[in-house]
Coordinates of C-alpha atoms in Angstrom, one line a residue:
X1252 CA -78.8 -97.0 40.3
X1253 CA -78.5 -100.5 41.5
X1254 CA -79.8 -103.8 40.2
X1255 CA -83.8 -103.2 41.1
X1256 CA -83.5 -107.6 40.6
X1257 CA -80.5 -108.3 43.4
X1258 CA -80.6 -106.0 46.3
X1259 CA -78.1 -107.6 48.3
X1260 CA -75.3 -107.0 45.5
X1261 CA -76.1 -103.2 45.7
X1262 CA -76.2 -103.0 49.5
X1263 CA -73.1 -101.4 50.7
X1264 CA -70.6 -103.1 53.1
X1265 CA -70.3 -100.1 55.1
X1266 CA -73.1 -99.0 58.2
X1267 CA -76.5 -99.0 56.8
X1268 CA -76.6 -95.2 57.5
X1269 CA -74.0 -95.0 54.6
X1270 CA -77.0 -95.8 52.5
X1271 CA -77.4 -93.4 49.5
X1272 CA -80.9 -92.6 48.1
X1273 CA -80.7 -94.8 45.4
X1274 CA -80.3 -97.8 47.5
X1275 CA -82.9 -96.4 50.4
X1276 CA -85.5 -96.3 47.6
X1277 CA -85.2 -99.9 45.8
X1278 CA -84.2 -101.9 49.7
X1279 CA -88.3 -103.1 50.9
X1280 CA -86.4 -101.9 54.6
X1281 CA -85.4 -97.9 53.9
X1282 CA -89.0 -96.9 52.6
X1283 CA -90.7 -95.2 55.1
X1284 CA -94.4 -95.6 55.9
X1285 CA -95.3 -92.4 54.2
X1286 CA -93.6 -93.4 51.1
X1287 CA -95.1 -97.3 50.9
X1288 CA -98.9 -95.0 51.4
X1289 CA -98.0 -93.1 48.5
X1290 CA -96.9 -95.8 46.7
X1291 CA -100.1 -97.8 47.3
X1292 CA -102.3 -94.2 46.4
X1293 CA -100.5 -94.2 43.5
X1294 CA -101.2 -98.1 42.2
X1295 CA -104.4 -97.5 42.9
X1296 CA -105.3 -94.5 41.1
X1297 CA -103.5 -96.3 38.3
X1298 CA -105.6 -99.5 38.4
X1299 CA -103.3 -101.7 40.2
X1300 CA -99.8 -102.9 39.9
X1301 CA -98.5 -103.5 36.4
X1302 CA -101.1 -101.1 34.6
X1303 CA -98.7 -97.4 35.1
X1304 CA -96.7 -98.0 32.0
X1305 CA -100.0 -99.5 30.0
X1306 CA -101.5 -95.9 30.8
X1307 CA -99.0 -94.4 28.6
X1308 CA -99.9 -93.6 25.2
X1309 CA -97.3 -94.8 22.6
X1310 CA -96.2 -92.1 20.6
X1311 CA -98.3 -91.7 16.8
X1312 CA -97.1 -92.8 13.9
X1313 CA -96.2 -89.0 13.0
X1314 CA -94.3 -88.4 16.2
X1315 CA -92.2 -91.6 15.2
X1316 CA -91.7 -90.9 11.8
X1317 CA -90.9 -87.3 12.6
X1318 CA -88.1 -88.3 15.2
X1319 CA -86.6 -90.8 12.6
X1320 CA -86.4 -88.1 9.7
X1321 CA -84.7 -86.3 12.3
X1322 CA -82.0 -88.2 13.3
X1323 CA -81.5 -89.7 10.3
X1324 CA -78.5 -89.3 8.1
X1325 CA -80.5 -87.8 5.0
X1326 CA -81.1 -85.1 7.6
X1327 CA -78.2 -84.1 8.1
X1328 CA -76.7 -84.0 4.8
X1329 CA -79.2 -81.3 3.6
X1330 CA -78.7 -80.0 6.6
X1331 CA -74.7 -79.6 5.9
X1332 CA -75.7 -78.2 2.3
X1333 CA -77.9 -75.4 3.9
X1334 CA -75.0 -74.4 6.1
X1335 CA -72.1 -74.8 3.5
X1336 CA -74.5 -72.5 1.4
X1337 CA -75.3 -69.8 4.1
X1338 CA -71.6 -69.8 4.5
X1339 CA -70.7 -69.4 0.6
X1340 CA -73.3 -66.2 1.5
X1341 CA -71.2 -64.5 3.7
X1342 CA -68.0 -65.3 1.3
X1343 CA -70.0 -64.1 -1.4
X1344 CA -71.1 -60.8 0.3
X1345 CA -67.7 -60.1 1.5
X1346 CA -65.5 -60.4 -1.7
X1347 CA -68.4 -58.6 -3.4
X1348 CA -66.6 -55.1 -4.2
X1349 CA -70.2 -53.1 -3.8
X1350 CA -70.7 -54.2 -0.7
X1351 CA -67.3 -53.5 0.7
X1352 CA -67.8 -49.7 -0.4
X1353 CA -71.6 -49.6 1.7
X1354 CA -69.3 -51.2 4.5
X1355 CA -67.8 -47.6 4.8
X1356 CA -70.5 -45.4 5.5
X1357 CA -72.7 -48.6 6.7
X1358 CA -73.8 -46.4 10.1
X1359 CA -75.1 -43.5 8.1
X1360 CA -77.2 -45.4 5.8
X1361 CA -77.3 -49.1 6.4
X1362 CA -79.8 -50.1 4.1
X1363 CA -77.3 -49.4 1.2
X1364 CA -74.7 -52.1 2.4
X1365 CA -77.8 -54.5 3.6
X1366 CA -79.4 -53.9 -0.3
X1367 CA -75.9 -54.6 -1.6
X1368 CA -75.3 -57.7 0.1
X1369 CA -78.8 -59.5 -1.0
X1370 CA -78.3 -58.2 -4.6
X1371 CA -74.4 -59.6 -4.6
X1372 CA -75.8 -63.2 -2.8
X1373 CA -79.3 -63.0 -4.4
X1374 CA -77.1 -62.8 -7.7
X1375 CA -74.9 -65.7 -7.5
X1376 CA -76.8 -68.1 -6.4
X1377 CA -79.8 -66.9 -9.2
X1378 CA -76.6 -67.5 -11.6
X1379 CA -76.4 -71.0 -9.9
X1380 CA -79.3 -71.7 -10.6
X1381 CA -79.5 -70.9 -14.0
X1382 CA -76.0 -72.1 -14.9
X1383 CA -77.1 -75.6 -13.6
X1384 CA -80.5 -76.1 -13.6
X1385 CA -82.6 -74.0 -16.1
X1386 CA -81.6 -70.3 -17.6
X1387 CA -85.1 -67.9 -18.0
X1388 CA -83.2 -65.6 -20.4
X1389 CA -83.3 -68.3 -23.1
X1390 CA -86.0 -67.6 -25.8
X1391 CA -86.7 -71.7 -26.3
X1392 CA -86.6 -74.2 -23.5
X1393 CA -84.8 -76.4 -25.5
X1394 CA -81.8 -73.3 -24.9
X1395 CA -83.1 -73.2 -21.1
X1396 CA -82.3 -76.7 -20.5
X1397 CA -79.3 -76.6 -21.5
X1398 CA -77.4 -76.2 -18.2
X1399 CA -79.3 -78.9 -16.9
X1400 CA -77.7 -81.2 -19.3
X1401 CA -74.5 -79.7 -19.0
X1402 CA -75.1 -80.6 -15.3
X1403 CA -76.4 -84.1 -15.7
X1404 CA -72.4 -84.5 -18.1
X1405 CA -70.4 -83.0 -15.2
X1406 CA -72.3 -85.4 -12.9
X1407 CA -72.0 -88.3 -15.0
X1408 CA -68.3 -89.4 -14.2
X1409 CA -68.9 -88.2 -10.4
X1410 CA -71.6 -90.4 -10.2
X1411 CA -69.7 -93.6 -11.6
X1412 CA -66.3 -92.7 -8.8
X1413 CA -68.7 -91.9 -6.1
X1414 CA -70.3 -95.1 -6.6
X1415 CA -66.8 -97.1 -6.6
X1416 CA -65.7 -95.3 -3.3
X1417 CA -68.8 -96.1 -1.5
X1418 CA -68.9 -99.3 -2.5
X1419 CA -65.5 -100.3 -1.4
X1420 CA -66.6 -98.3 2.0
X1421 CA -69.3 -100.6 2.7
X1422 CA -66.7 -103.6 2.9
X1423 CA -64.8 -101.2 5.4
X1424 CA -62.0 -100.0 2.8
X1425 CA -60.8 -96.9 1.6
X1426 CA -60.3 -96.7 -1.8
X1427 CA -58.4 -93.6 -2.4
X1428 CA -57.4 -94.3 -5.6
X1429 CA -59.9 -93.2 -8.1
X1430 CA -57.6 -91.1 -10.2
X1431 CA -54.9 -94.0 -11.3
X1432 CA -57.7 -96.3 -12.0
X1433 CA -59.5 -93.5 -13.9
X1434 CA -56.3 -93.0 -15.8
X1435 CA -55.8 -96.7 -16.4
X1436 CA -59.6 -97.0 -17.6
X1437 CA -59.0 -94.0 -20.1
X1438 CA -55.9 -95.1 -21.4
X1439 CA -57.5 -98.4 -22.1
X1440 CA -60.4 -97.5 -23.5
X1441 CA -59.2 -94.7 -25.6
X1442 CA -56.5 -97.0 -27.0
X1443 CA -59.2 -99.1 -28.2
X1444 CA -61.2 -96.1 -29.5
X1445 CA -58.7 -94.6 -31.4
X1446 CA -56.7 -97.8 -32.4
X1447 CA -59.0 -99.9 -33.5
X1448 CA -61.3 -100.4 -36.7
X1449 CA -64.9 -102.5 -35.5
X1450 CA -68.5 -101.7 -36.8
X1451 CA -70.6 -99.1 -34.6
X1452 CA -72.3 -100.3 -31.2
X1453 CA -69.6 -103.4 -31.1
X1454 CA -66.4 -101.1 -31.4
X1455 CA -67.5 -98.8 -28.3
X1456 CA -69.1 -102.1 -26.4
X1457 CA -65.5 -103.4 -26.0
X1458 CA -63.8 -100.1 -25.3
X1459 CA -66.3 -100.0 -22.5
X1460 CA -65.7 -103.3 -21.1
X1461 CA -61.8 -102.7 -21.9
X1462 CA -61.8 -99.7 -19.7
X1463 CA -63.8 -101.3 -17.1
X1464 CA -61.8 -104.4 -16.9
X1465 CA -58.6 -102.0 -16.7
X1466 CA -59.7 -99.8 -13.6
X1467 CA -60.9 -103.0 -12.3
X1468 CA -57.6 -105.0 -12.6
X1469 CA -55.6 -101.9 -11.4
X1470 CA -57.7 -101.4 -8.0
X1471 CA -57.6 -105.3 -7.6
X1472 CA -54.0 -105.1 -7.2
X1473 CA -54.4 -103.1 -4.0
X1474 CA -57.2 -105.7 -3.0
X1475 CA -55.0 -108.5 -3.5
X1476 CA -52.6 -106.8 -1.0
X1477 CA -54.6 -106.0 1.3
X1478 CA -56.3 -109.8 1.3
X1479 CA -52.5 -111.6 1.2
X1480 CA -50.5 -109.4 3.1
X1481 CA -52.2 -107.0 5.3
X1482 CA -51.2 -103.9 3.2
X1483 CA -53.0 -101.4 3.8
X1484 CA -55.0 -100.1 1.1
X1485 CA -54.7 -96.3 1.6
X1486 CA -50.9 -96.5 1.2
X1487 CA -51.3 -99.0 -1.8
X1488 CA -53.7 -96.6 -3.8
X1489 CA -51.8 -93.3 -3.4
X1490 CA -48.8 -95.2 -4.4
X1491 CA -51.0 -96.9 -7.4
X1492 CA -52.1 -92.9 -8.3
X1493 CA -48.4 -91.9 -8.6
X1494 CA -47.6 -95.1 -11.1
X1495 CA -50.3 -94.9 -13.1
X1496 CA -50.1 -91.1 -13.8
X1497 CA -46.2 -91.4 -14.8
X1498 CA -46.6 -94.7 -16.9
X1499 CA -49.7 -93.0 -18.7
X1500 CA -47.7 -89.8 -18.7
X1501 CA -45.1 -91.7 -20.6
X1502 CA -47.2 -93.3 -22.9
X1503 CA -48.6 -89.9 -24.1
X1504 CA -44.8 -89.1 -24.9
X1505 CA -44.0 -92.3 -26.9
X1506 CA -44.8 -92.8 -30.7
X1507 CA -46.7 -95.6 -31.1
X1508 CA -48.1 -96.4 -28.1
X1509 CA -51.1 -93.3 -27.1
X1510 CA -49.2 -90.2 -28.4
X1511 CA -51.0 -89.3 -31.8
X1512 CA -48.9 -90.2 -34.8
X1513 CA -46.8 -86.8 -36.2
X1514 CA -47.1 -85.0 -32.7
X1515 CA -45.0 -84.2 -30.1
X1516 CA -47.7 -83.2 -27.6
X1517 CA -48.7 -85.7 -24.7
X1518 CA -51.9 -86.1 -26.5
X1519 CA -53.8 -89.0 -27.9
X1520 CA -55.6 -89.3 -31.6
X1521 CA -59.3 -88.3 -31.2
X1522 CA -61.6 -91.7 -30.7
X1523 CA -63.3 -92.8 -33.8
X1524 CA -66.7 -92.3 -34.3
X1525 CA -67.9 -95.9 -34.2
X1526 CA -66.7 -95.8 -30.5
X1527 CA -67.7 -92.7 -29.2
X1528 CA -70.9 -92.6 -26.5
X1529 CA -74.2 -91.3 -28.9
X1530 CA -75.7 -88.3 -27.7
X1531 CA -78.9 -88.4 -25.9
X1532 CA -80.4 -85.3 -27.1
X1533 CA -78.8 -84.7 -30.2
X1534 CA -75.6 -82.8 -31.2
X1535 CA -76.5 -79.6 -29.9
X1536 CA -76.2 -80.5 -26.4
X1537 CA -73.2 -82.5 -24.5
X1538 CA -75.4 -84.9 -22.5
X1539 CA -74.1 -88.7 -23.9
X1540 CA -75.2 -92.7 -23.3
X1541 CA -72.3 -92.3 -20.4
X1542 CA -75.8 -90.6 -18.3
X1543 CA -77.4 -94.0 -18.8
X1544 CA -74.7 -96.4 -18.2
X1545 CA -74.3 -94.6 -14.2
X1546 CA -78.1 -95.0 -14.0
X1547 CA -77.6 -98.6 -14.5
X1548 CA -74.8 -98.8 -12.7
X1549 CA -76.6 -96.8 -9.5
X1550 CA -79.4 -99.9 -9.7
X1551 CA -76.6 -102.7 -10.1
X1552 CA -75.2 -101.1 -7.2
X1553 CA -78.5 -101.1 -5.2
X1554 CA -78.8 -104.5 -6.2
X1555 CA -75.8 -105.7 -5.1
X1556 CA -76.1 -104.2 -1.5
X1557 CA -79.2 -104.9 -1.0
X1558 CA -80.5 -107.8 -2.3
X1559 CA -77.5 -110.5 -3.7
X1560 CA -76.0 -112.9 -1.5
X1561 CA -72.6 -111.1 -2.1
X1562 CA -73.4 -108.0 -0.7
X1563 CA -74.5 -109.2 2.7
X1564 CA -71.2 -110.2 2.2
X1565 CA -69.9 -107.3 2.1
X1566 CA -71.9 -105.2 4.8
X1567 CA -71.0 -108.2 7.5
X1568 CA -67.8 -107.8 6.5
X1569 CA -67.7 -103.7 6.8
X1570 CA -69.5 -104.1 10.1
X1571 CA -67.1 -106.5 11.5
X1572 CA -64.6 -108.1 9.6
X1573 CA -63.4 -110.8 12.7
X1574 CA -67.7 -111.3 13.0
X1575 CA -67.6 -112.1 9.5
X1576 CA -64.7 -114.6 9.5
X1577 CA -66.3 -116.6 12.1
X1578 CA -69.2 -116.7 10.4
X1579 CA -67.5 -118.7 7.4
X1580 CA -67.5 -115.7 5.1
X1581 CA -64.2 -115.4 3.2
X1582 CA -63.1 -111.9 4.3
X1583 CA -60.0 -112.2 2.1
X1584 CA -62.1 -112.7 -1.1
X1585 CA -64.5 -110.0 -0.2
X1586 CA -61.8 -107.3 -0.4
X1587 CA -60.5 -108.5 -3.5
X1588 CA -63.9 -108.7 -5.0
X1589 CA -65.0 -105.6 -3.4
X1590 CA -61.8 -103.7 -5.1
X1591 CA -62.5 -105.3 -8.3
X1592 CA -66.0 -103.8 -8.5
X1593 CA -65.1 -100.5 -7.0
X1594 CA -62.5 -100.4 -9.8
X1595 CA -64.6 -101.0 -12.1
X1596 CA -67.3 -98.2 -11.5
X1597 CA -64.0 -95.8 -11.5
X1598 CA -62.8 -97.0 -14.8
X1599 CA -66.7 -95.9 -15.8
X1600 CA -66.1 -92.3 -15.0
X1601 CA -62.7 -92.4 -16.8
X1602 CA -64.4 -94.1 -19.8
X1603 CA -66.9 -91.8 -20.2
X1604 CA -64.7 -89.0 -20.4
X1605 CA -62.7 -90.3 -23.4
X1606 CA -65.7 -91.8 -25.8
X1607 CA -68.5 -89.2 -24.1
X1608 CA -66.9 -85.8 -23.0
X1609 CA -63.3 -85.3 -24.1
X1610 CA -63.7 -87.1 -27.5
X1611 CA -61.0 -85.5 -29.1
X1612 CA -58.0 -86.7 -27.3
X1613 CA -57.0 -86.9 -24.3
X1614 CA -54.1 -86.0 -21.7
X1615 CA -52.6 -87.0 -18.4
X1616 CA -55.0 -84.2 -17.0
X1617 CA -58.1 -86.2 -18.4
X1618 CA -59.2 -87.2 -14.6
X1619 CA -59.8 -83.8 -13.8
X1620 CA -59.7 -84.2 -10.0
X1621 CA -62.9 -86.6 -10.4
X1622 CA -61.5 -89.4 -8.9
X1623 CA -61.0 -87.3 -5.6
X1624 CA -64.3 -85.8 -5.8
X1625 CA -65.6 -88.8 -6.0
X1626 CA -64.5 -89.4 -2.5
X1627 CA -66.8 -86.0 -1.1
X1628 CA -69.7 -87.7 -3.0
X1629 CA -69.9 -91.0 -1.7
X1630 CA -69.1 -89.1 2.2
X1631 CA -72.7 -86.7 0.6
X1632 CA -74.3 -90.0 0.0
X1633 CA -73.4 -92.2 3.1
X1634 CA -72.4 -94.4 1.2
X1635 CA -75.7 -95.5 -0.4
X1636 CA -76.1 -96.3 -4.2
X1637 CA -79.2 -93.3 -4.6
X1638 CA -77.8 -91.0 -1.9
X1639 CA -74.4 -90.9 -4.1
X1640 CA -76.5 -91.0 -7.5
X1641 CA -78.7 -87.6 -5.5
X1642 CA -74.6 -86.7 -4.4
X1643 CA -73.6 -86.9 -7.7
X1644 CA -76.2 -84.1 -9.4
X1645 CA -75.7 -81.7 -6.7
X1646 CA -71.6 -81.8 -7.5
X1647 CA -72.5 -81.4 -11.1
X1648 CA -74.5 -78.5 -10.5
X1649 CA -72.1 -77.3 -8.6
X1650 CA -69.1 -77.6 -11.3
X1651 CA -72.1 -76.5 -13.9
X1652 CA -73.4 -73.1 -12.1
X1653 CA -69.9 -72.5 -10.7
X1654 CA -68.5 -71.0 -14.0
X1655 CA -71.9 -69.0 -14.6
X1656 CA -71.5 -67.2 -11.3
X1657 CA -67.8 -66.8 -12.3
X1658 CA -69.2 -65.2 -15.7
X1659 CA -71.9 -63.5 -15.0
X1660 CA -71.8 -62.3 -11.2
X1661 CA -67.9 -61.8 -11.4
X1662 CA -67.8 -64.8 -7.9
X1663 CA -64.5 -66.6 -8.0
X1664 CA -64.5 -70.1 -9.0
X1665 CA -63.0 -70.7 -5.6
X1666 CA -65.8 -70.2 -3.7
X1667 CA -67.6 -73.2 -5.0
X1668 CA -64.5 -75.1 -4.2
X1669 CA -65.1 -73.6 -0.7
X1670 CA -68.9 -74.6 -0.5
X1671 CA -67.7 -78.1 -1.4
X1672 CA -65.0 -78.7 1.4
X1673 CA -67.5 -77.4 3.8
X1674 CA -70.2 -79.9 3.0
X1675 CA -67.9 -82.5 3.7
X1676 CA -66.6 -80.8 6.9
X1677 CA -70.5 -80.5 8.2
X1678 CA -71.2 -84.3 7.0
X1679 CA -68.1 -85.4 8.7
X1680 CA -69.2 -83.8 12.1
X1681 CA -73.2 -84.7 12.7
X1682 CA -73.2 -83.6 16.2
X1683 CA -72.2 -79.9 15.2
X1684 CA -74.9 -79.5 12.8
X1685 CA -77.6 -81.4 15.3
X1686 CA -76.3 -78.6 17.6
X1687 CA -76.9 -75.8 15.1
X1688 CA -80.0 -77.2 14.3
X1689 CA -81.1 -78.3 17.8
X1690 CA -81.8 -82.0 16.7
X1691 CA -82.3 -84.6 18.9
X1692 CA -79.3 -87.6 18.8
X1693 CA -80.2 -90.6 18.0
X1694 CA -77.9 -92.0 20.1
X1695 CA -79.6 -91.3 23.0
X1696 CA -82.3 -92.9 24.1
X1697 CA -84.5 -92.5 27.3
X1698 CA -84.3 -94.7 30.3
X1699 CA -87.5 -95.9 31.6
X1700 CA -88.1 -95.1 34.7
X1701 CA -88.3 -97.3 37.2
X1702 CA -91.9 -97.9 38.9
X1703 CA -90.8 -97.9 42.5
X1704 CA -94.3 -99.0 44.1
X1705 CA -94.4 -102.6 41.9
X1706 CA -90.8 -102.6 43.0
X1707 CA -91.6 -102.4 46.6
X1708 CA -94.5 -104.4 46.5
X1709 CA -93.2 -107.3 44.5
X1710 CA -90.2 -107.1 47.0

């Protein structure tokens, strides 16, 4: 529709007749008599020009929260767990071996093959449950909780990486290289662990900060690139992954440096006890201090983002990097800082595998594909310090439950992998699941509509 303001830039410069009906309505010279009556019915019934759109009740305060929950993005992440769940169902049912035999005499008795598949589903996700959040076959709840701890330790490190890899996506970069930094971390920290003799509390303070500094210094080198000569930080980390696994692979294999004196096994000492993280419920369960350093890292995060000078920084920069520049922010600096910090919170999750979880020694393998999963929890959180921390606990139930279903229900371990890749395919495609889920798009907005009598008689 044409300018309603300039009628003479819409008016064609063919014959008037060639007039289409969005020009006849807004030109004072196509309405008709019986429309301009209409018009003037209508602004009176309303109260007179002006008052049409005043009539109009603005939507509650419950309608408006209601549309912003959603098309917001928490929405649809629980939205993509739901699906990635109902879809582990079907897996479920169909590699179940009960259910395949009720498949082959499913038209003579149905029921059979529609009993089997709820008990095979209902029993693997009940095994979950209990693997990861609280087991009713315990005879203490000290012994029920257990699986929630053993959750809250798998999600430790997933929580520190996810919390590096959304950072760094806030400033715009991807930092895909969460398992050299990891390594890097670990190898630093558990040198100190095991290397070292300092009283208790001080000796595992500065393999902390040793590791964290390492991951740090290790991801800066890809921020440095990026900020002096346009690498590319993708490239630069992948690369970074394949160095630091074959230098710390190495290092495992050379007396005197990590490999444990008198073996020939790529494995480190075990760390000394004045190092290691203490446990938080005592030594019956695996839950360490690691927990609470990610807590306090999820709030230094928040901080950082949301209320320091540094990380407006940051999100102007993310938004629009050229923006940023000419507002007199040094972009340059941001990415190294912002790689600095993300490789920090990723030398966290290496750390507290080698003075929390793996305590013993450690190997090249000691990431445990965390620094990739890390990437699939900050994509779960958007990017946001509690939505990754949230992110973060649902992954470690996953890895927590996953080997219970495997135990008790028979489910391959693979499925859970399964579930996993398809929460991030659903996250990563919003419009499909507002389409499953008949959502409105936020995106879309509606056009108010024009009021045609004030038009015609301001005109």
């Amino acid at each position: 529709m044409s300018d309603p303001q300039n009628p003479e830039a819409a008016r064609p410069t063919g014959a008037p007749g060639d007039l289409d009906a969005d020009v006849a309505i807004e030109e004072p010279d196509a309405v008709s008599p019986e429309q301009q009556a209409a018009a003037d019915d209508a602004q009176t019934t309303a109260g007179g020009p002006g008052t049409a759109a005043a009539d109009v009740p603005p939507p509650s305060r419950w309608h408006t929260m209601l549309h912003q929950i959603a098309t917001g993005n928490a929405i649809i992440s629980v939205l993509a767990v739901v699906l990635a769940l109902l879809v582990g169902a079907i897996m479920i049912a169909f590699t179940d071996e009960r259910v395949q035999e009720t498949a082959g005499y499913f038209f003579a008795r149905p029921t059979d093959m529609l009993r089997a598949i709820w008990d095979s589903v209902a029993g693997a996700y009940t095994a979950l449950f209990q693997g990861a959040i609280y087991n009713f076959r315990r005879d203490t709840f000290l012994a029920g909780i257990r699986p929630l701890t053993e959750t809250l330790t798998f999600a430790t490190p997933l929580i520190a990486g996810g919390l590096g890899v959304a950072l760094a996506f806030r400033v715009g970069m991807f930092n895909i290289g969460g398992r050299g930094q990891m390594l890097i971390a670990a190898s630093v920290a558990g040198w100190i662990g095991f290397g070292f003799d300092l009283p208790w509390g001080l000796h595992m303070l500065v393999a902390l900060i040793g590791g964290l500094v390492g991951g740090a210094l290790w991801a800066g080198i890809a921020g440095l690139l990026k900020a002096r000569t346009g690498a590319h930080e993708v490239i630069v980390t992948i690369m970074l992954n394949y160095v630091a696994f074959y230098l710390v692979s190495w290092m495992l294999r050379t007396p005197g440096l990590l490999q444990a004196p008198g073996s020939s096994n790529p494995k480190t000492p075990a760390m000394k006890d004045t190092a290691i993280f203490p446990a938080l419920l005592g030594p019956q369960f695996n839950l360490h201090f690691g927990f609470v350093l990610v807590v306090i890292a999820t709030v230094v995060v928040w901080w950082i983002l949301s209320r320091s000078s540094l990380g407006f920084r940051f999100r102007a920069v993310g938004e629009n990097p050229n923006a940023a520049r000419v507002a007199g922010i040094n972009v340059r600096n941001m990415y190294v800082y912002a790689m600095l910090i993300s490789g920090a919170l990723l030398g966290l999750a290496g750390v507290s595998q080698v003075l929390g979880t793996v305590t013993t020694g450690f190997t090249a393998g000691i990431d445990a594909g965390i620094g990739f999963d890390a990437i699939t929890v900050a994509l779960l959180g958007r990017s946001t310090p509690w939505g990754t921390f949230i992110a973060g606990l649902l992954f470690g139930a996953f890895k927590a439950g996953g080997f219970s279903m495997q135990a008790a229900e028979g489910v391959p371990i693979e499925i859970v992998l399964v579930v996993q890749s398809l929460i991030v395919l659903f996250i990563a495609a919003p419009p499909l699941v507002r389409t499953i889920f008949r959502l409105p798009d936020p995106a879309s907005r509606r056009r108010a509509v024009p009021n045609v009598s004030q038009e015609v008689n301001v005109k």
